[in-house]
Structures are given as structure tokens and as C-alpha cells.
Amino acid sequence: MAETDLRESKSKTIVHIKKRNGTIVNFEQSKISNAIYKALVAAGKPDHKLAELLASKLVNKIINSEYLGSIHKDHLLSVEDVQDMVESILIEEGLAETAKAYILYRHERRKLRETKMKILNKRDLDEVDKSLDVNSLRVLASRYLLRDNNGEIVEGPKQLFERVAILVAISDVIHDPRVFDLKGNYSQNLSEAELYYNKLDDFDSKLKIGSYYLNKYHFESLIRSYIDEAKSGKMKVSFKELLRLIAEGRMTDHGNKILEYYNLMVLNEFLPNTPTLMNAGARLGQLSACFVLDMPDDMYSIMKSSTDAAMIFKSGGGVGINYSDLRPEGDIVASTSGVASGPTSFMQIIDSITDVVKQGGKRRGANMGILESWHPDIEKFITMKTKPGMYENFNISVGIWSDFWQSLVNKEDHKYSLKNPRTKATMKNIDSHQLMELISLSAWKSAEPGVIFFDNINKYNPLIEAKGGPLRATNPCGEQSLYPCESCNLGSINLSKFVKRKADGMYEFDWPKYEQSIRTATRFLDNVIDVNKYPVEEIDVNTKLTRRIGLGIMGIADLLFMLRIPYDSKEGYEFMNKLAETLSYFSMDESVVIAKSRGAFPLFEKTEYKNGRIPLSGYYEIPKDLHSFDWDSLIGKIKNYGIRNSWTTTIAPTGTLSMISDVSNGVEPIFALVFEKRVTVGRFFYTNKIFENILKEHGLYTDEILLKISNNYGSVRGISEIPEWIQKLFVTAIDIHWTDHIMAQAVWQKWISNAIAKTINMPGDVTVEDVKCAYLLAHEFGLKGVTIYRDGSRNEQVLHITGNDREKRFKVTPSEYLHDFIKANIHEPYVLDQVKPIFKDYDENKQSTKTNAQLNVPFESDNIQSNTSLINTKSELYANSISRTENDKETCPVCKNYLIITEGCNMCIECGFSSCGSG
């Protein structure tokens, strides 16, 4: 009898559970223990073992009771049933406070579900909806999710990621060995394939790959991709035969690739740039964020470029233009016997076009205007944005070459010639020091212009001969240099997702998982080139000649918090160096793998890649014994097999992508740990999630502490209640000296083939000389461009921390790592002389701070102004004080709230609108 009872007891198990939407799923005990643990944390009693013990007791209680048999047949429980029983067992175990916290938790979860359903216009939530937070859904709903003609949302995030993944996988179908032959010389009937453009509606959701149906825009891309490869004789079968193979399920294995791309996005490990999320599998079909156009010195070409710019804005991209080839103001115009109006007047044309053409109908475009330092109109260009309201759709940058730099550092002669681009004749000579002072003063006043170092950009450029000259322009945010009529699609890996928990509860970085995601993301971005619907034919041609992609990262600040590594420490810099090297190594290695089966980029044979040259300064400038990988072996493979993409890595601003992923921007430290928001119904604090958990686990989470941190400009430095190790670890942008911001960008730049979007944030009390020194250090560190933002230097002030009793309790000094790096690596006497005053305080205090200097421990200081930085975490989206007057603020074209300036772009903190397309 006892044996029978035992068998019956063992046979009773909780197999399934009924969700709120009625679906039946497998029961997971871990979800109960996680919910109990959250309640214990909220009650100030974090205990993983207790949570697991209570969960086990609850499951045993259910199994050994009459509950399963008498109330729910087939062992089916509902989520609500289980949650009710969790409350009961907490009370039975004498954990009344935890039970109260759990009840509040259930209430908040219910409110959260209701909010999400309202945002998405849905009655039920799927697993992807649940995995994303409210702010992420708001951003997706405002900009990315497809809507019908009445403006109603017609898809959820799951459907968005599916339509993107399906489109990207079409390139894999086209390059399947059963239909594609790299060395083939096949002749196919292209007109037969082209006829299917008239049948898009007929094939809408008729064909499927695996379990995924192709909509009519996927089908359109299938036609376009087939024709593109068939033109070069590489398609082994006719288009009809391809359709037959798909219809018969012969291509069903590519459903696994769709799932792989889908999971990469849904698991929040990687996101492509905004136009891809918006337009993949949709009407516009334009997937790239970055474009560069030419601006030759003739009216037809100027108007052609203006028209092309309009088409790019309409399709969702941003444009960079170098205006240096235009004759200067006052120069002769032979055809009319008149005089030229100069580059700035033609910038007004693009500025006006930007105002009236929305990007994809959802946002206004962005521009980068560049003028090189030798142009006769350079002084006017430098100061043209110091007056508010001028060229608001432009970021502007001065292009600098080695001749200007040599003039600047020359001890004897600072004479620098300004030359007419039409005649090449010198129009006048100026003092290079005075020009640099003018650049610095203007940036100090208005945060513009930026500076682009074309000598550094082209130092290891392997395409100079193949393209007939050096790179001379970048995208609007400056991180992506491009040749004329070339585009690039970007994407970012979320580093915070690549950690695994050790037995002691601490985290370690998951390098194998990082490698795999780099490889998948590289293939994803390469596929985008094939399935993209380009707005201008010349851009289609030139983009495919070089096949440039820009794989980058976001979430570095969150990752470093989890790994307990301070951002501006020796360990932090060395860890970031390895992350960057790993990113480029495996993206290039995967690019070689793709080249073996699909071919190298078409210009490969004419480039210096054939001679082993690669566009990474780290390979040449960092000793080989400090490399983490065998680069010589990889270069050997490139010489033998070619490489699919001419450049593979770029770090973009990731503004809206970071909002969707709920992590810090790009390579930035976070802006603030705590924000306070005051509204009519009360006061709320928003905190970085990792920091909030640390406070709760150590019993430090109180409104009083949050208020004190908020009033300390979001920093924990100098707050006596916060343990020293937390102060050292949780550094914010304001805790880091501006020289260390440059250092961080330089560390990444060594191993990034394109460039990096980062703002060098400075406190309001820096001098013009400090700004000039930032440019000098940036060039010497090998940066390809730099943007300076001094707090208070723009009419549209970046977000301030709220709080009536703000008091900064610390002073910021350069890190010891930076100090030692300059001593060991910077040898130019002029630069060393200029930066010496920056380290005056450091040298004076070094002895007294010897133990903690490396981690940048603060000193007491009076009268230090706010160092406002760019938006880096979800918490920051709720700061509500902007210094510009209400009448002067620019409103968001999507939700009509006010815009702020971050990373040189207009951004809405309510809906996620951004004028830059890189994110």
C-alpha cells in the first residue's frame, strides 16, 4: 500500500500552466522563486536560497494537496492561482512584510501589463511584449511599428523583428549553393524576373521560408536581389525555378537563419540601425543610416546633389557633404560675369530641403557640413553657427590635414595658406594658431564646429588608389567616413547581455558568446547591403563596390558595472581595448568566411588589402605581443580569399537603440545614477537598474539617499553614506575628467576600422585653452574626429539634473592611467607644452591621492559647475529641466514635446525621435 501511495505521489507533477491569455505553457518553478526573491529584495531581505526553498515548498504543497485533482483537471494551474498561493505561503512562513511586498509587486505588474497593452493597442501581450520595458515599447510604438492609413498600430515588436529577420535572410536564400555559383557564367532571362514586380500583391504572404511567410515587400526584395546577382552571371537557375524551390519547401532550412537573426534582436543582443528597423519588409525598403554626397563646383551637380539629399531624407537617412570644392564667396563666375556666393549659401539649400522633407514620414533629416581648413571661407564657416537659429539642421566640422597640423606644431613658422579650390592659387596667408584659436573659441561658445582629422582617417585607408583619392566626408554624426554616393548600414551589439554568473554570484564576460554574436551580426549587416532598396542609383552602385558595414556596441557602462570594473581605470581601459580588438577581429574574420562563398567586395583586387594593408591603427601601433589575436594569420587569409566588406566596424551614437535596449549609449559612461522627476502628483526617482539593485542588496535604498545623489548631479562621489567601493565603481560622465573621455575614445579607436561617435563633455568653467588642448590630444591619440560639448554652450541646453539643493561634492582630475599614457606616448613638444597646465592640480595632489588616483577619487571643491553629458540610460529620459525659454524650444515633429541636443543630434526624451539616423 505504501509503495502505491509513493508511486501516486511521484506521478503528481505540475506539468503545464495556463497563462492569462489562455495559452498553455510548460510550468517553470524558477519563475516562482524569482518572483519570491524580488519580494524579498523589496522587503530588504535578499536571499536566493530562501526564495528557492519557499518555491519548492509551494510546489510540494500543490502536489500533495487535493488542489490538482479537485479543482484543475490534467494538472492545469493558472498564473493567478499560483500567485495567490505564493501570498499564502509567505504569510504561513511568517514573512508578512515580504507578502505585502509581493502583493504590491502583483499590483504593479498588473498596472504594467495594462500600460503595455494600451501602448501597443493590444488586448493580450506576447512573450516579446513582456520582455521589453514600457519605455522601449513607447519608442517602438512612436517610430518603428507599422501603422495603417488611420494611424493605428498594426504590428507588435515580435512582428517587427520577424519582418526584419525575414528580409535579411533573403540574401541567404539567394546565395544558397543550389541556386548560386560564385564562379559561374550563367545567362538568365532578367525580363522574366522583372515581370514579377507587377505581381507583388499577388504574392503577398503566399510563399514561406520555413514557417515564415514573405510579404509583398520581402518578395520585391527577392526579385531585386536575384536580378542583381543574375546580371553578373552567378544565378544557376531562372527566377521561376527559384520560386518553385521555395514553394516546394526546398529552402525551408533557411527558416533557421531567420530564427537566428530574430533571436539576435529579440534577446536584445544586437539591433540594426533605425532605418532597418523602420523599413525592412515595409514599403520604403531603405535600410541604411549613413550617406555621403558629392558637391562639385557646377550648378547642375549642386542641384543634383540637393535632389539626391531630398530622396535620402525621405527614405530615412542622413547626409554628409564636403563643401570644400565650391569656389569661395566673391570669386568670379564666368558664365554670368557675376561673383560666387560661397559654400555657406549652398548649405542653406540643403538646410531648407531638410526642413520640408521628413525622413520616412517620421522624422526630419540630419546633415554634416564639412569645410577643409585651407578654404578661403573657413573663418566664416567656423563662426556661422554661433548665432542661434542658423543652420539648425547641420552639424558642422572643420576638415584638417597634415599640412595644417605641421604648421600648428612648427616652432618657427605658423603661416598657413588659404587656397582657391577653383584655381589652386593662394588667396591669403593666415596664422594657423589663430585659426585653431577661432575653432576652439567657437566650440567653447556653441559646441560647434567639430574637427575631423582627415590625415588620421586616411592613414591606413586601403582604398585610396582604388577610389582615386582619400576619404573627405562623413555621415552626420561623424563616425562613418564615406566616399561620394556611398552609404553604410550600422548595427550595435549590446554588451550587457554577454555576462554569465559565477558560483560566487559575481559576473564574468562570456567571450565565446560575444564571438558568435559578432559573426552573426556581421553576416546580418552584409545581407542588408543585398536586400536594401537604395534611394539613388549611384548610391546602389557605389555601396556595393565597397560593401562597407559598421558593426558597433552599446551598453559598455552597464557591462562594467556588472563586472565591477571602473570605467576610467587601468583595468577598464585594458578591458575596453580587448572588447574593441575582439569586435574587429571576428567581424573581419567572418567577412573573409563570407567572401569565400559569395566573393570579396568588387574593388578588392585594386586595393591595398592585396598587399596586406588593413584599416586598423591598433595592428600597426600596438606592439604585437600585446595583441589578443593572430592578426598576421588573418591578413594572410584576406590576401588569399579576399574580404567581403572593406570596413567592418563603427561605433554609432545608438541613441534610440539604447532606449529600446534599456542600456547606456555607445561607448559612453552613464549620464547620472539617479534622476528626480517632480510632477503634479508627487516626486519620483529614476535610477540605473544595476545601481538600484546594489543599493537594495546592501540596505542603502532610501528616498533620502536618492535625493542626495540627485542633488549631487546624479553622482555618488563624496557622499559619506555610500561605501567607497561603490563610489569608485559607479562612475558617471560627470565623474570622469574630459581628458579621460578622450582617452576612452582613443582606446576604442585603435581597433575600430571606421570611427566613433562620442561627445567630449566638459564642465562649464573650462577655458578656450582647454578646448584647444582637447583637439590637440585627440589628434595625437589618433582619433578620426572629435566633438566638444561644454556645459552651457548651446541655447538648447542638454538635460540638467533637477533638484533645488544641488551641490557638487567632488572635484574631477585626470586618471593616473591617462597621465602615464601621455608621458609614454605623446612626444610632440608643442602639444606637451599646451597640455601641461591641465595636469597642474593632478601633479600637486598626486602624493596625497597616490592610492586612489588611478580610480579618480574626488577632492573637495567649491564652485564647480555642472558637467552635463549626453543621455545614456533610460533613467535619464525623465529629467525635465531645459534652460532654453519655452518660446525658443524646438518641438518634436512626432509628439510635439520639446527637443534636447545630444551627440550633436536633436532628440525627444518622450518618444525617442532623433534627427540623426545612426542610432
PDB file of C-alpha atoms in Angstrom, residues 66-260:
ATOM      1  CA  GLU A  66      -6.198  17.851  -3.367  1.00  0.00           C
ATOM      2  CA  TYR A  67      -5.767  21.051  -5.368  1.00  0.00           C
ATOM      3  CA  LEU A  68      -4.588  19.495  -8.593  1.00  0.00           C
ATOM      4  CA  GLY A  69      -7.208  16.776  -8.774  1.00  0.00           C
ATOM      5  CA  SER A  70     -10.275  18.506  -7.404  1.00  0.00           C
ATOM      6  CA  ILE A  71     -10.016  21.951  -8.970  1.00  0.00           C
ATOM      7  CA  HIS A  72      -7.951  21.659 -12.143  1.00  0.00           C
ATOM      8  CA  LYS A  73      -8.068  18.568 -14.281  1.00  0.00           C
ATOM      9  CA  ASP A  74      -4.911  17.477 -16.102  1.00  0.00           C
ATOM     10  CA  HIS A  75      -2.747  19.303 -13.548  1.00  0.00           C
ATOM     11  CA  LEU A  76      -3.504  22.711 -15.123  1.00  0.00           C
ATOM     12  CA  LEU A  77      -2.972  25.746 -12.938  1.00  0.00           C
ATOM     13  CA  SER A  78      -3.452  29.362 -13.862  1.00  0.00           C
ATOM     14  CA  VAL A  79      -0.857  32.047 -13.234  1.00  0.00           C
ATOM     15  CA  GLU A  80      -3.282  33.784 -10.868  1.00  0.00           C
ATOM     16  CA  ASP A  81      -3.783  30.532  -8.904  1.00  0.00           C
ATOM     17  CA  VAL A  82      -0.071  30.166  -8.297  1.00  0.00           C
ATOM     18  CA  GLN A  83       0.374  33.803  -7.331  1.00  0.00           C
ATOM     19  CA  ASP A  84      -2.455  33.537  -4.794  1.00  0.00           C
ATOM     20  CA  MET A  85      -0.718  30.545  -3.239  1.00  0.00           C
ATOM     21  CA  VAL A  86       2.613  32.415  -3.123  1.00  0.00           C
ATOM     22  CA  GLU A  87       0.949  35.058  -0.976  1.00  0.00           C
ATOM     23  CA  SER A  88      -0.418  32.360   1.321  1.00  0.00           C
ATOM     24  CA  ILE A  89       2.878  30.551   1.850  1.00  0.00           C
ATOM     25  CA  LEU A  90       4.730  33.788   2.582  1.00  0.00           C
ATOM     26  CA  ILE A  91       2.219  34.565   5.329  1.00  0.00           C
ATOM     27  CA  GLU A  92       2.383  30.981   6.657  1.00  0.00           C
ATOM     28  CA  GLU A  93       6.181  31.249   6.866  1.00  0.00           C
ATOM     29  CA  GLY A  94       5.918  34.420   8.978  1.00  0.00           C
ATOM     30  CA  LEU A  95       7.093  36.732   6.192  1.00  0.00           C
ATOM     31  CA  ALA A  96       4.323  39.293   6.420  1.00  0.00           C
ATOM     32  CA  GLU A  97       6.440  42.164   5.102  1.00  0.00           C
ATOM     33  CA  THR A  98       7.549  40.064   2.153  1.00  0.00           C
ATOM     34  CA  ALA A  99       3.951  39.067   1.479  1.00  0.00           C
ATOM     35  CA  LYS A 100       2.993  42.733   1.474  1.00  0.00           C
ATOM     36  CA  ALA A 101       5.817  43.472  -0.963  1.00  0.00           C
ATOM     37  CA  TYR A 102       4.646  40.596  -3.166  1.00  0.00           C
ATOM     38  CA  ILE A 103       1.082  41.899  -3.200  1.00  0.00           C
ATOM     39  CA  LEU A 104       2.382  45.316  -4.219  1.00  0.00           C
ATOM     40  CA  TYR A 105       4.547  43.630  -6.836  1.00  0.00           C
ATOM     41  CA  ARG A 106       1.489  41.892  -8.307  1.00  0.00           C
ATOM     42  CA  HIS A 107      -0.380  45.181  -8.360  1.00  0.00           C
ATOM     43  CA  GLU A 108       2.474  46.937 -10.142  1.00  0.00           C
ATOM     44  CA  ARG A 109       2.766  44.093 -12.649  1.00  0.00           C
ATOM     45  CA  ARG A 110      -0.940  44.353 -13.375  1.00  0.00           C
ATOM     46  CA  LYS A 111      -0.628  48.084 -13.966  1.00  0.00           C
ATOM     47  CA  LEU A 112       2.409  47.452 -16.151  1.00  0.00           C
ATOM     48  CA  ARG A 113       0.524  44.948 -18.304  1.00  0.00           C
ATOM     49  CA  GLU A 114      -2.333  47.384 -18.744  1.00  0.00           C
ATOM     50  CA  THR A 115       0.063  50.176 -19.729  1.00  0.00           C
ATOM     51  CA  LYS A 116       1.809  47.976 -22.288  1.00  0.00           C
ATOM     52  CA  MET A 117      -1.480  46.868 -23.832  1.00  0.00           C
ATOM     53  CA  LYS A 118      -2.555  50.491 -24.145  1.00  0.00           C
ATOM     54  CA  ILE A 119       0.730  51.495 -25.822  1.00  0.00           C
ATOM     55  CA  LEU A 120       0.552  48.637 -28.302  1.00  0.00           C
ATOM     56  CA  ASN A 121      -3.215  48.809 -28.817  1.00  0.00           C
ATOM     57  CA  LYS A 122      -3.483  45.118 -27.925  1.00  0.00           C
ATOM     58  CA  ARG A 123      -5.752  43.017 -25.741  1.00  0.00           C
ATOM     59  CA  ASP A 124      -3.073  40.460 -24.885  1.00  0.00           C
ATOM     60  CA  LEU A 125       0.706  40.559 -24.593  1.00  0.00           C
ATOM     61  CA  ASP A 126       3.043  38.046 -26.182  1.00  0.00           C
ATOM     62  CA  GLU A 127       6.432  36.979 -24.836  1.00  0.00           C
ATOM     63  CA  VAL A 128       8.297  39.748 -26.684  1.00  0.00           C
ATOM     64  CA  ASP A 129       5.946  42.453 -25.385  1.00  0.00           C
ATOM     65  CA  LYS A 130       6.553  41.196 -21.857  1.00  0.00           C
ATOM     66  CA  SER A 131      10.327  41.155 -22.250  1.00  0.00           C
ATOM     67  CA  LEU A 132      10.515  44.848 -23.213  1.00  0.00           C
ATOM     68  CA  ASP A 133      10.028  47.629 -20.702  1.00  0.00           C
ATOM     69  CA  VAL A 134       7.456  50.391 -21.057  1.00  0.00           C
ATOM     70  CA  ASN A 135       9.891  52.993 -22.372  1.00  0.00           C
ATOM     71  CA  SER A 136      11.170  50.592 -25.024  1.00  0.00           C
ATOM     72  CA  LEU A 137       7.627  49.939 -26.182  1.00  0.00           C
ATOM     73  CA  ARG A 138       6.884  53.647 -26.298  1.00  0.00           C
ATOM     74  CA  VAL A 139       9.866  54.236 -28.553  1.00  0.00           C
ATOM     75  CA  LEU A 140       8.939  51.314 -30.791  1.00  0.00           C
ATOM     76  CA  ALA A 141       5.305  52.413 -30.968  1.00  0.00           C
ATOM     77  CA  SER A 142       6.147  56.026 -31.762  1.00  0.00           C
ATOM     78  CA  ARG A 143       8.650  55.379 -34.538  1.00  0.00           C
ATOM     79  CA  TYR A 144       9.057  51.773 -35.609  1.00  0.00           C
ATOM     80  CA  LEU A 145       5.849  49.740 -35.503  1.00  0.00           C
ATOM     81  CA  LEU A 146       3.874  49.794 -38.733  1.00  0.00           C
ATOM     82  CA  ARG A 147       0.545  51.625 -38.804  1.00  0.00           C
ATOM     83  CA  ASP A 148      -2.452  51.571 -41.094  1.00  0.00           C
ATOM     84  CA  ASN A 149      -3.868  54.531 -43.032  1.00  0.00           C
ATOM     85  CA  ASN A 150      -5.729  55.658 -39.925  1.00  0.00           C
ATOM     86  CA  GLY A 151      -2.532  55.779 -37.892  1.00  0.00           C
ATOM     87  CA  GLU A 152      -3.416  52.679 -35.861  1.00  0.00           C
ATOM     88  CA  ILE A 153      -0.608  50.282 -34.897  1.00  0.00           C
ATOM     89  CA  VAL A 154      -0.922  47.060 -36.879  1.00  0.00           C
ATOM     90  CA  GLU A 155       2.035  45.059 -35.566  1.00  0.00           C
ATOM     91  CA  GLY A 156       3.791  44.350 -32.305  1.00  0.00           C
ATOM     92  CA  PRO A 157       7.529  44.172 -31.579  1.00  0.00           C
ATOM     93  CA  LYS A 158       7.517  40.433 -32.346  1.00  0.00           C
ATOM     94  CA  GLN A 159       6.136  41.055 -35.815  1.00  0.00           C
ATOM     95  CA  LEU A 160       8.605  43.905 -36.350  1.00  0.00           C
ATOM     96  CA  PHE A 161      11.598  41.693 -35.579  1.00  0.00           C
ATOM     97  CA  GLU A 162      10.166  38.916 -37.738  1.00  0.00           C
ATOM     98  CA  ARG A 163       9.747  41.149 -40.811  1.00  0.00           C
ATOM     99  CA  VAL A 164      13.320  42.418 -40.377  1.00  0.00           C
ATOM    100  CA  ALA A 165      14.739  38.895 -39.923  1.00  0.00           C
ATOM    101  CA  ILE A 166      12.849  37.538 -42.948  1.00  0.00           C
ATOM    102  CA  LEU A 167      14.148  40.298 -45.188  1.00  0.00           C
ATOM    103  CA  VAL A 168      17.748  39.855 -44.037  1.00  0.00           C
ATOM    104  CA  ALA A 169      17.583  36.094 -44.663  1.00  0.00           C
ATOM    105  CA  ILE A 170      16.540  36.609 -48.293  1.00  0.00           C
ATOM    106  CA  SER A 171      20.205  37.179 -49.118  1.00  0.00           C
ATOM    107  CA  ASP A 172      20.983  33.749 -47.657  1.00  0.00           C
ATOM    108  CA  VAL A 173      18.346  32.211 -49.925  1.00  0.00           C
ATOM    109  CA  ILE A 174      19.777  33.964 -52.990  1.00  0.00           C
ATOM    110  CA  HIS A 175      23.298  32.746 -52.132  1.00  0.00           C
ATOM    111  CA  ASP A 176      22.245  29.161 -51.464  1.00  0.00           C
ATOM    112  CA  PRO A 177      24.683  26.860 -53.378  1.00  0.00           C
ATOM    113  CA  ARG A 178      21.729  25.171 -55.073  1.00  0.00           C
ATOM    114  CA  VAL A 179      20.938  28.393 -56.944  1.00  0.00           C
ATOM    115  CA  PHE A 180      24.142  30.491 -56.690  1.00  0.00           C
ATOM    116  CA  ASP A 181      27.620  29.902 -58.108  1.00  0.00           C
ATOM    117  CA  LEU A 182      30.357  32.438 -57.343  1.00  0.00           C
ATOM    118  CA  LYS A 183      32.464  31.379 -60.332  1.00  0.00           C
ATOM    119  CA  GLY A 184      29.547  30.774 -62.671  1.00  0.00           C
ATOM    120  CA  ASN A 185      28.876  32.354 -66.038  1.00  0.00           C
ATOM    121  CA  TYR A 186      25.169  31.707 -66.385  1.00  0.00           C
ATOM    122  CA  SER A 187      22.743  33.591 -68.573  1.00  0.00           C
ATOM    123  CA  GLN A 188      19.241  34.111 -67.194  1.00  0.00           C
ATOM    124  CA  ASN A 189      16.175  35.862 -68.562  1.00  0.00           C
ATOM    125  CA  LEU A 190      16.126  39.062 -66.494  1.00  0.00           C
ATOM    126  CA  SER A 191      12.960  40.388 -68.101  1.00  0.00           C
ATOM    127  CA  GLU A 192      11.131  37.305 -66.871  1.00  0.00           C
ATOM    128  CA  ALA A 193      12.128  38.159 -63.314  1.00  0.00           C
ATOM    129  CA  GLU A 194      11.307  41.844 -63.770  1.00  0.00           C
ATOM    130  CA  LEU A 195       7.733  40.973 -64.760  1.00  0.00           C
ATOM    131  CA  TYR A 196       7.153  39.842 -61.190  1.00  0.00           C
ATOM    132  CA  TYR A 197       7.445  43.457 -59.973  1.00  0.00           C
ATOM    133  CA  ASN A 198       3.900  43.797 -61.354  1.00  0.00           C
ATOM    134  CA  LYS A 199       2.714  40.844 -59.277  1.00  0.00           C
ATOM    135  CA  LEU A 200       3.739  41.927 -55.771  1.00  0.00           C
ATOM    136  CA  ASP A 201       0.196  41.957 -54.408  1.00  0.00           C
ATOM    137  CA  ASP A 202      -0.454  38.522 -55.920  1.00  0.00           C
ATOM    138  CA  PHE A 203       2.480  37.060 -53.978  1.00  0.00           C
ATOM    139  CA  ASP A 204       1.778  38.825 -50.687  1.00  0.00           C
ATOM    140  CA  SER A 205       2.086  36.165 -47.945  1.00  0.00           C
ATOM    141  CA  LYS A 206       1.902  33.314 -50.471  1.00  0.00           C
ATOM    142  CA  LEU A 207       5.432  31.915 -50.161  1.00  0.00           C
ATOM    143  CA  LYS A 208       7.157  30.931 -46.983  1.00  0.00           C
ATOM    144  CA  ILE A 209      10.645  30.056 -45.825  1.00  0.00           C
ATOM    145  CA  GLY A 210      10.381  27.573 -43.006  1.00  0.00           C
ATOM    146  CA  SER A 211       7.381  28.801 -41.043  1.00  0.00           C
ATOM    147  CA  TYR A 212       7.815  32.452 -42.066  1.00  0.00           C
ATOM    148  CA  TYR A 213       5.666  33.965 -44.819  1.00  0.00           C
ATOM    149  CA  LEU A 214       7.114  36.549 -47.204  1.00  0.00           C
ATOM    150  CA  ASN A 215       5.032  39.699 -47.531  1.00  0.00           C
ATOM    151  CA  LYS A 216       5.000  41.613 -50.822  1.00  0.00           C
ATOM    152  CA  TYR A 217       7.964  43.789 -49.817  1.00  0.00           C
ATOM    153  CA  HIS A 218      10.017  40.710 -48.958  1.00  0.00           C
ATOM    154  CA  PHE A 219       9.019  39.324 -52.350  1.00  0.00           C
ATOM    155  CA  GLU A 220      10.067  42.581 -54.038  1.00  0.00           C
ATOM    156  CA  SER A 221      13.497  42.304 -52.417  1.00  0.00           C
ATOM    157  CA  LEU A 222      13.758  38.691 -53.552  1.00  0.00           C
ATOM    158  CA  ILE A 223      13.245  39.842 -57.156  1.00  0.00           C
ATOM    159  CA  ARG A 224      15.724  42.693 -56.824  1.00  0.00           C
ATOM    160  CA  SER A 225      18.408  40.544 -55.181  1.00  0.00           C
ATOM    161  CA  TYR A 226      18.010  37.815 -57.783  1.00  0.00           C
ATOM    162  CA  ILE A 227      18.360  40.264 -60.684  1.00  0.00           C
ATOM    163  CA  ASP A 228      21.434  41.852 -59.099  1.00  0.00           C
ATOM    164  CA  GLU A 229      23.302  38.534 -58.936  1.00  0.00           C
ATOM    165  CA  ALA A 230      21.932  37.297 -62.269  1.00  0.00           C
ATOM    166  CA  LYS A 231      23.386  40.335 -64.033  1.00  0.00           C
ATOM    167  CA  SER A 232      26.857  39.100 -63.103  1.00  0.00           C
ATOM    168  CA  GLY A 233      26.061  35.542 -64.258  1.00  0.00           C
ATOM    169  CA  LYS A 234      26.032  33.941 -60.807  1.00  0.00           C
ATOM    170  CA  MET A 235      22.463  32.613 -60.666  1.00  0.00           C
ATOM    171  CA  LYS A 236      22.316  28.970 -61.738  1.00  0.00           C
ATOM    172  CA  VAL A 237      18.525  28.843 -62.064  1.00  0.00           C
ATOM    173  CA  SER A 238      15.783  31.020 -63.505  1.00  0.00           C
ATOM    174  CA  PHE A 239      13.667  33.156 -61.216  1.00  0.00           C
ATOM    175  CA  LYS A 240      10.695  30.854 -61.777  1.00  0.00           C
ATOM    176  CA  GLU A 241      12.822  27.890 -60.753  1.00  0.00           C
ATOM    177  CA  LEU A 242      13.836  29.741 -57.587  1.00  0.00           C
ATOM    178  CA  LEU A 243      10.170  30.350 -56.785  1.00  0.00           C
ATOM    179  CA  ARG A 244       9.413  26.676 -57.387  1.00  0.00           C
ATOM    180  CA  LEU A 245      12.153  25.616 -54.972  1.00  0.00           C
ATOM    181  CA  ILE A 246      10.750  27.945 -52.305  1.00  0.00           C
ATOM    182  CA  ALA A 247       7.141  26.849 -52.930  1.00  0.00           C
ATOM    183  CA  GLU A 248       8.089  23.159 -52.699  1.00  0.00           C
ATOM    184  CA  GLY A 249       9.758  23.726 -49.332  1.00  0.00           C
ATOM    185  CA  ARG A 250      13.256  23.070 -50.666  1.00  0.00           C
ATOM    186  CA  MET A 251      14.517  26.266 -48.989  1.00  0.00           C
ATOM    187  CA  THR A 252      12.869  25.588 -45.653  1.00  0.00           C
ATOM    188  CA  ASP A 253      16.242  25.210 -43.897  1.00  0.00           C
ATOM    189  CA  HIS A 254      16.750  28.962 -44.246  1.00  0.00           C
ATOM    190  CA  GLY A 255      13.999  29.329 -41.697  1.00  0.00           C
ATOM    191  CA  ASN A 256      16.737  28.555 -39.175  1.00  0.00           C
ATOM    192  CA  LYS A 257      18.659  31.642 -40.356  1.00  0.00           C
ATOM    193  CA  ILE A 258      15.533  33.756 -39.938  1.00  0.00           C
ATOM    194  CA  LEU A 259      15.177  32.427 -36.402  1.00  0.00           C
ATOM    195  CA  GLU A 260      18.846  33.141 -35.708  1.00  0.00           C
TER     196      GLU A 260
END
